[in-house]
Structures are given as C-alpha cells and as structure tokens.
PDB file of C-alpha atoms in Angstrom:
ATOM      1  CA  UNK A1203      47.635 129.536  13.979  1.00  0.00           C
ATOM      2  CA  UNK A1204      45.614 129.424  17.200  1.00  0.00           C
ATOM      3  CA  UNK A1205      48.532 130.856  19.187  1.00  0.00           C
ATOM      4  CA  UNK A1206      48.958 133.725  16.695  1.00  0.00           C
ATOM      5  CA  UNK A1207      45.254 134.489  16.972  1.00  0.00           C
ATOM      6  CA  UNK A1208      45.419 134.551  20.796  1.00  0.00           C
ATOM      7  CA  UNK A1209      48.469 136.835  20.721  1.00  0.00           C
ATOM      8  CA  UNK A1210      46.789 139.255  18.318  1.00  0.00           C
ATOM      9  CA  UNK A1211      43.608 139.217  20.395  1.00  0.00           C
ATOM     10  CA  UNK A1212      45.609 139.926  23.567  1.00  0.00           C
ATOM     11  CA  UNK A1213      47.348 142.872  21.902  1.00  0.00           C
ATOM     12  CA  UNK A1214      43.981 144.274  20.781  1.00  0.00           C
ATOM     13  CA  UNK A1215      42.490 143.857  24.250  1.00  0.00           C
ATOM     14  CA  UNK A1216      45.494 145.609  25.816  1.00  0.00           C
ATOM     15  CA  UNK A1217      45.286 148.391  23.225  1.00  0.00           C
ATOM     16  CA  UNK A1218      41.723 149.042  24.406  1.00  0.00           C
ATOM     17  CA  UNK A1219      42.002 148.119  28.101  1.00  0.00           C
ATOM     18  CA  UNK A1220      44.972 150.263  29.139  1.00  0.00           C
ATOM     19  CA  UNK A1221      43.585 153.595  27.803  1.00  0.00           C
ATOM     20  CA  UNK A1222      40.234 152.773  29.435  1.00  0.00           C
ATOM     21  CA  UNK A1223      42.042 152.108  32.735  1.00  0.00           C
ATOM     22  CA  UNK A1224      43.834 155.461  32.476  1.00  0.00           C
ATOM     23  CA  UNK A1225      40.625 157.376  31.723  1.00  0.00           C
ATOM     24  CA  UNK A1226      38.697 155.510  34.440  1.00  0.00           C
ATOM     25  CA  UNK A1227      41.437 156.342  36.959  1.00  0.00           C
ATOM     26  CA  UNK A1228      41.238 160.005  35.991  1.00  0.00           C
ATOM     27  CA  UNK A1229      37.431 159.957  36.223  1.00  0.00           C
ATOM     28  CA  UNK A1230      37.628 158.383  39.685  1.00  0.00           C
ATOM     29  CA  UNK A1231      39.843 161.248  40.839  1.00  0.00           C
ATOM     30  CA  UNK A1232      43.010 159.152  41.192  1.00  0.00           C
ATOM     31  CA  UNK A1233      44.983 161.427  38.813  1.00  0.00           C
ATOM     32  CA  UNK A1234      47.157 158.817  37.087  1.00  0.00           C
ATOM     33  CA  UNK A1235      50.722 160.010  36.605  1.00  0.00           C
ATOM     34  CA  UNK A1236      52.572 159.946  33.314  1.00  0.00           C
ATOM     35  CA  UNK A1237      56.158 158.662  33.250  1.00  0.00           C
ATOM     36  CA  UNK A1238      57.215 162.331  33.437  1.00  0.00           C
ATOM     37  CA  UNK A1239      55.421 162.723  36.782  1.00  0.00           C
ATOM     38  CA  UNK A1240      52.660 165.020  35.490  1.00  0.00           C
ATOM     39  CA  UNK A1241      49.154 163.767  36.401  1.00  0.00           C
ATOM     40  CA  UNK A1242      46.155 163.466  34.114  1.00  0.00           C
ATOM     41  CA  UNK A1243      43.618 164.989  36.483  1.00  0.00           C
ATOM     42  CA  UNK A1244      40.542 164.570  34.316  1.00  0.00           C
ATOM     43  CA  UNK A1245      38.882 164.595  30.945  1.00  0.00           C
ATOM     44  CA  UNK A1246      36.091 166.572  29.438  1.00  0.00           C
ATOM     45  CA  UNK A1247      33.793 165.485  26.626  1.00  0.00           C
ATOM     46  CA  UNK A1248      30.733 167.316  25.361  1.00  0.00           C
ATOM     47  CA  UNK A1249      28.318 165.591  27.748  1.00  0.00           C
ATOM     48  CA  UNK A1250      30.579 163.815  30.247  1.00  0.00           C
ATOM     49  CA  UNK A1251      32.973 165.810  32.393  1.00  0.00           C
ATOM     50  CA  UNK A1252      35.494 164.636  34.983  1.00  0.00           C
ATOM     51  CA  UNK A1253      37.828 167.480  35.851  1.00  0.00           C
ATOM     52  CA  UNK A1254      39.014 169.378  38.925  1.00  0.00           C
ATOM     53  CA  UNK A1255      37.062 172.344  40.240  1.00  0.00           C
ATOM     54  CA  UNK A1256      38.234 175.733  39.101  1.00  0.00           C
ATOM     55  CA  UNK A1257      39.502 178.072  41.739  1.00  0.00           C
ATOM     56  CA  UNK A1258      40.076 181.749  42.019  1.00  0.00           C
ATOM     57  CA  UNK A1259      43.369 183.476  41.447  1.00  0.00           C
ATOM     58  CA  UNK A1260      45.405 183.620  44.657  1.00  0.00           C
ATOM     59  CA  UNK A1261      47.314 186.732  43.571  1.00  0.00           C
ATOM     60  CA  UNK A1262      45.953 190.143  42.660  1.00  0.00           C
ATOM     61  CA  UNK A1263      45.145 190.512  38.906  1.00  0.00           C
ATOM     62  CA  UNK A1264      48.204 192.411  37.657  1.00  0.00           C
ATOM     63  CA  UNK A1265      50.912 190.137  39.023  1.00  0.00           C
ATOM     64  CA  UNK A1266      52.176 187.517  36.615  1.00  0.00           C
ATOM     65  CA  UNK A1267      52.020 183.886  37.698  1.00  0.00           C
ATOM     66  CA  UNK A1268      55.308 182.157  36.761  1.00  0.00           C
ATOM     67  CA  UNK A1269      53.632 178.768  36.215  1.00  0.00           C
ATOM     68  CA  UNK A1270      50.959 180.189  33.900  1.00  0.00           C
ATOM     69  CA  UNK A1271      53.555 182.273  32.064  1.00  0.00           C
ATOM     70  CA  UNK A1272      55.784 179.212  31.660  1.00  0.00           C
ATOM     71  CA  UNK A1273      52.940 177.138  30.217  1.00  0.00           C
ATOM     72  CA  UNK A1274      51.989 179.908  27.792  1.00  0.00           C
ATOM     73  CA  UNK A1275      55.653 180.259  26.789  1.00  0.00           C
ATOM     74  CA  UNK A1276      55.697 176.558  25.809  1.00  0.00           C
ATOM     75  CA  UNK A1277      53.339 177.502  22.936  1.00  0.00           C
ATOM     76  CA  UNK A1278      51.989 173.968  22.593  1.00  0.00           C
ATOM     77  CA  UNK A1279      49.411 173.765  19.773  1.00  0.00           C
ATOM     78  CA  UNK A1280      47.160 171.390  21.741  1.00  0.00           C
ATOM     79  CA  UNK A1281      46.920 173.560  24.861  1.00  0.00           C
ATOM     80  CA  UNK A1282      43.931 175.880  24.737  1.00  0.00           C
ATOM     81  CA  UNK A1283      43.307 176.832  28.371  1.00  0.00           C
ATOM     82  CA  UNK A1284      45.205 177.261  31.644  1.00  0.00           C
ATOM     83  CA  UNK A1285      42.996 177.271  34.753  1.00  0.00           C
ATOM     84  CA  UNK A1286      43.907 177.937  38.416  1.00  0.00           C
ATOM     85  CA  UNK A1287      42.659 175.441  41.003  1.00  0.00           C
ATOM     86  CA  UNK A1288      41.589 175.909  44.622  1.00  0.00           C
ATOM     87  CA  UNK A1289      44.841 174.468  45.959  1.00  0.00           C
ATOM     88  CA  UNK A1290      46.999 176.964  44.065  1.00  0.00           C
ATOM     89  CA  UNK A1291      48.025 174.575  41.293  1.00  0.00           C
ATOM     90  CA  UNK A1292      47.144 174.964  37.626  1.00  0.00           C
ATOM     91  CA  UNK A1293      45.541 172.586  35.182  1.00  0.00           C
ATOM     92  CA  UNK A1294      46.304 172.641  31.504  1.00  0.00           C
ATOM     93  CA  UNK A1295      43.398 171.826  29.201  1.00  0.00           C
ATOM     94  CA  UNK A1296      44.631 170.177  26.030  1.00  0.00           C
ATOM     95  CA  UNK A1297      42.962 168.693  22.969  1.00  0.00           C
ATOM     96  CA  UNK A1298      45.672 166.104  22.458  1.00  0.00           C
ATOM     97  CA  UNK A1299      47.799 164.097  24.855  1.00  0.00           C
ATOM     98  CA  UNK A1300      51.109 163.938  23.065  1.00  0.00           C
ATOM     99  CA  UNK A1301      54.154 162.608  24.912  1.00  0.00           C
ATOM    100  CA  UNK A1302      55.937 165.912  24.247  1.00  0.00           C
ATOM    101  CA  UNK A1303      53.259 167.786  26.224  1.00  0.00           C
ATOM    102  CA  UNK A1304      53.838 165.677  29.335  1.00  0.00           C
ATOM    103  CA  UNK A1305      57.611 165.684  28.915  1.00  0.00           C
ATOM    104  CA  UNK A1306      57.684 169.463  28.408  1.00  0.00           C
ATOM    105  CA  UNK A1307      55.544 170.061  31.484  1.00  0.00           C
ATOM    106  CA  UNK A1308      57.511 167.509  33.519  1.00  0.00           C
ATOM    107  CA  UNK A1309      60.862 169.103  32.687  1.00  0.00           C
ATOM    108  CA  UNK A1310      59.665 172.610  33.653  1.00  0.00           C
ATOM    109  CA  UNK A1311      57.229 172.101  36.524  1.00  0.00           C
ATOM    110  CA  UNK A1312      56.557 169.989  39.581  1.00  0.00           C
ATOM    111  CA  UNK A1313      53.643 167.540  39.606  1.00  0.00           C
ATOM    112  CA  UNK A1314      52.143 169.524  42.487  1.00  0.00           C
ATOM    113  CA  UNK A1315      52.053 172.661  40.333  1.00  0.00           C
ATOM    114  CA  UNK A1316      50.585 171.395  37.060  1.00  0.00           C
ATOM    115  CA  UNK A1317      48.147 168.730  35.908  1.00  0.00           C
ATOM    116  CA  UNK A1318      46.552 168.004  32.543  1.00  0.00           C
ATOM    117  CA  UNK A1319      42.879 167.749  31.572  1.00  0.00           C
ATOM    118  CA  UNK A1320      42.113 166.112  28.224  1.00  0.00           C
ATOM    119  CA  UNK A1321      39.357 167.879  26.294  1.00  0.00           C
ATOM    120  CA  UNK A1322      39.399 166.559  22.712  1.00  0.00           C
ATOM    121  CA  UNK A1323      36.081 168.031  21.579  1.00  0.00           C
ATOM    122  CA  UNK A1324      36.876 171.661  22.372  1.00  0.00           C
ATOM    123  CA  UNK A1325      36.727 173.673  19.147  1.00  0.00           C
ATOM    124  CA  UNK A1326      38.659 176.771  18.160  1.00  0.00           C
ATOM    125  CA  UNK A1327      38.662 179.432  20.845  1.00  0.00           C
ATOM    126  CA  UNK A1328      39.052 182.255  18.342  1.00  0.00           C
ATOM    127  CA  UNK A1329      37.856 181.213  14.876  1.00  0.00           C
ATOM    128  CA  UNK A1330      39.285 184.391  13.320  1.00  0.00           C
ATOM    129  CA  UNK A1331      42.797 183.598  14.530  1.00  0.00           C
ATOM    130  CA  UNK A1332      42.577 179.995  13.336  1.00  0.00           C
ATOM    131  CA  UNK A1333      43.736 178.674  16.744  1.00  0.00           C
ATOM    132  CA  UNK A1334      47.393 179.755  16.613  1.00  0.00           C
ATOM    133  CA  UNK A1335      47.886 179.700  12.906  1.00  0.00           C
ATOM    134  CA  UNK A1336      46.040 178.401   9.871  1.00  0.00           C
ATOM    135  CA  UNK A1337      42.729 176.605  10.401  1.00  0.00           C
ATOM    136  CA  UNK A1338      43.246 173.042  11.515  1.00  0.00           C
ATOM    137  CA  UNK A1339      40.935 170.068  11.104  1.00  0.00           C
ATOM    138  CA  UNK A1340      39.557 168.098  14.032  1.00  0.00           C
ATOM    139  CA  UNK A1341      42.116 165.328  13.433  1.00  0.00           C
ATOM    140  CA  UNK A1342      45.016 167.793  13.361  1.00  0.00           C
ATOM    141  CA  UNK A1343      43.855 169.429  16.607  1.00  0.00           C
ATOM    142  CA  UNK A1344      43.209 166.226  18.552  1.00  0.00           C
ATOM    143  CA  UNK A1345      45.991 164.001  17.155  1.00  0.00           C
ATOM    144  CA  UNK A1346      44.169 160.750  17.998  1.00  0.00           C
ATOM    145  CA  UNK A1347      47.086 158.408  17.273  1.00  0.00           C
ATOM    146  CA  UNK A1348      49.500 160.332  19.520  1.00  0.00           C
ATOM    147  CA  UNK A1349      46.853 160.539  22.235  1.00  0.00           C
ATOM    148  CA  UNK A1350      46.186 156.816  22.035  1.00  0.00           C
ATOM    149  CA  UNK A1351      49.913 155.996  22.194  1.00  0.00           C
ATOM    150  CA  UNK A1352      50.288 158.243  25.246  1.00  0.00           C
ATOM    151  CA  UNK A1353      47.311 156.640  26.970  1.00  0.00           C
ATOM    152  CA  UNK A1354      48.557 153.169  26.021  1.00  0.00           C
ATOM    153  CA  UNK A1355      52.187 153.314  27.183  1.00  0.00           C
ATOM    154  CA  UNK A1356      52.573 156.604  29.064  1.00  0.00           C
ATOM    155  CA  UNK A1357      51.026 155.676  32.412  1.00  0.00           C
ATOM    156  CA  UNK A1358      53.027 152.921  34.142  1.00  0.00           C
ATOM    157  CA  UNK A1359      50.531 151.763  36.800  1.00  0.00           C
ATOM    158  CA  UNK A1360      47.699 151.327  34.341  1.00  0.00           C
ATOM    159  CA  UNK A1361      49.980 149.652  31.805  1.00  0.00           C
ATOM    160  CA  UNK A1362      51.166 147.246  34.511  1.00  0.00           C
ATOM    161  CA  UNK A1363      47.587 146.550  35.628  1.00  0.00           C
ATOM    162  CA  UNK A1364      46.577 145.840  32.027  1.00  0.00           C
ATOM    163  CA  UNK A1365      49.500 143.459  31.559  1.00  0.00           C
ATOM    164  CA  UNK A1366      48.668 141.660  34.822  1.00  0.00           C
ATOM    165  CA  UNK A1367      45.013 141.311  33.809  1.00  0.00           C
ATOM    166  CA  UNK A1368      46.044 139.917  30.412  1.00  0.00           C
ATOM    167  CA  UNK A1369      48.504 137.487  32.009  1.00  0.00           C
ATOM    168  CA  UNK A1370      45.861 136.401  34.529  1.00  0.00           C
ATOM    169  CA  UNK A1371      43.389 135.783  31.735  1.00  0.00           C
ATOM    170  CA  UNK A1372      45.929 133.625  29.860  1.00  0.00           C
ATOM    171  CA  UNK A1373      46.620 131.561  32.990  1.00  0.00           C
ATOM    172  CA  UNK A1374      42.878 131.140  33.596  1.00  0.00           C
ATOM    173  CA  UNK A1375      42.297 130.117  29.964  1.00  0.00           C
ATOM    174  CA  UNK A1376      45.231 127.679  30.009  1.00  0.00           C
ATOM    175  CA  UNK A1377      43.954 125.984  33.193  1.00  0.00           C
ATOM    176  CA  UNK A1378      40.469 125.779  31.729  1.00  0.00           C
ATOM    177  CA  UNK A1379      41.813 124.138  28.549  1.00  0.00           C
ATOM    178  CA  UNK A1380      43.869 121.694  30.620  1.00  0.00           C
ATOM    179  CA  UNK A1381      40.823 120.780  32.710  1.00  0.00           C
ATOM    180  CA  UNK A1382      38.759 120.227  29.532  1.00  0.00           C
ATOM    181  CA  UNK A1383      41.451 117.988  28.056  1.00  0.00           C
ATOM    182  CA  UNK A1384      41.697 116.038  31.320  1.00  0.00           C
ATOM    183  CA  UNK A1385      37.897 115.525  31.365  1.00  0.00           C
ATOM    184  CA  UNK A1386      37.934 114.408  27.703  1.00  0.00           C
ATOM    185  CA  UNK A1387      40.712 111.898  28.434  1.00  0.00           C
ATOM    186  CA  UNK A1388      38.903 110.614  31.533  1.00  0.00           C
ATOM    187  CA  UNK A1389      35.648 110.091  29.552  1.00  0.00           C
ATOM    188  CA  UNK A1390      37.366 108.164  26.794  1.00  0.00           C
TER     189      UNK A1390
END
C-alpha cells in the first residue's frame, strides 16, 4: 500500500509542478514552446501580468495583415484579442489553452510570427453579442480541464524537467530510507 501511496503522491505533485513550471517559464520571459512549436509568451491575471509589450502596427491602417486575418479566420471561441508586437509578430490572447488552439496556430503560422498569451479572467468583450454566440459561463469560456491538460503535457521541456525532478526525489528518498535501515541494523 505504501508504494501505491507514493505513486499517487508523485502523480499529484507532477500534476501541479509541470503547469507551474510552464507558467513560471512564461513569466520569466523564456516563452516555453508547445509541441506544435507555438510559444506561450505570457499570462495575464487580474492583478498579475506577464506578457510581451504591445507594439504599433508596422503597416498603414487600411492594409490587411495576413497573420491577423488568418487568426481571425480560425474563429476560435477562446481567442478574444490579437495584438501586434514591437518585433512585427503577433500575440493571441486566449481565455483557454486548448491543444487545438496551439495545433491550429502551429499548422498555419511560424513560431516567429505568432505567440499565445493566456488570460483566463478576461470577461466578455461585447456583452450584447454574447462573445461569439450565446452567453457562456466562466467555466465554458476558460475550459479549465483542457487548459490544465495542455499545461501538463503540452510543453516538452517543462514536462521533462518535472519528470527529472520527480525521479530525483524518488532516488533521494530511496537512499535516505536505505541509510535509515542501515543505521537501525547497525544499532541493533
């Protein structure tokens, strides 16, 4: 039973640790990349904000930007804002981080063109329009389970770091138990 408990505890720690590693990497400005190649360049909560600086449009206002038009054409229900950056790329602000968002962006755009900013607490932009259809609840807009799954298994470097930390902890704990048993045997 002890082994089952340790396995369940390890899974719970990984389920918490890996998303925290992804969000900490984004907050530090490292822009962790999803399996699709699209980076998570920041996150934005009501009080805490880690996101890239907005830029100005590089083209005159009447000319369509193919990247912005392509993102709008995706018609993703979680995407609520597309913002140009100083370096000419675009970030997509989304309430939810579903795998389909990253895969859709990765299949259409280069990682140098588009990045994602997670902003789960952003409300409806236009309350009269119901945010692209009928009014949706907070849970429907943010899709917390899909976001958690994406943060948990969608970013390979952070997932690998979490697995290495968990394996290192198990090795440390096993050596500590062995040393305790050796001391107990030596005393008796």
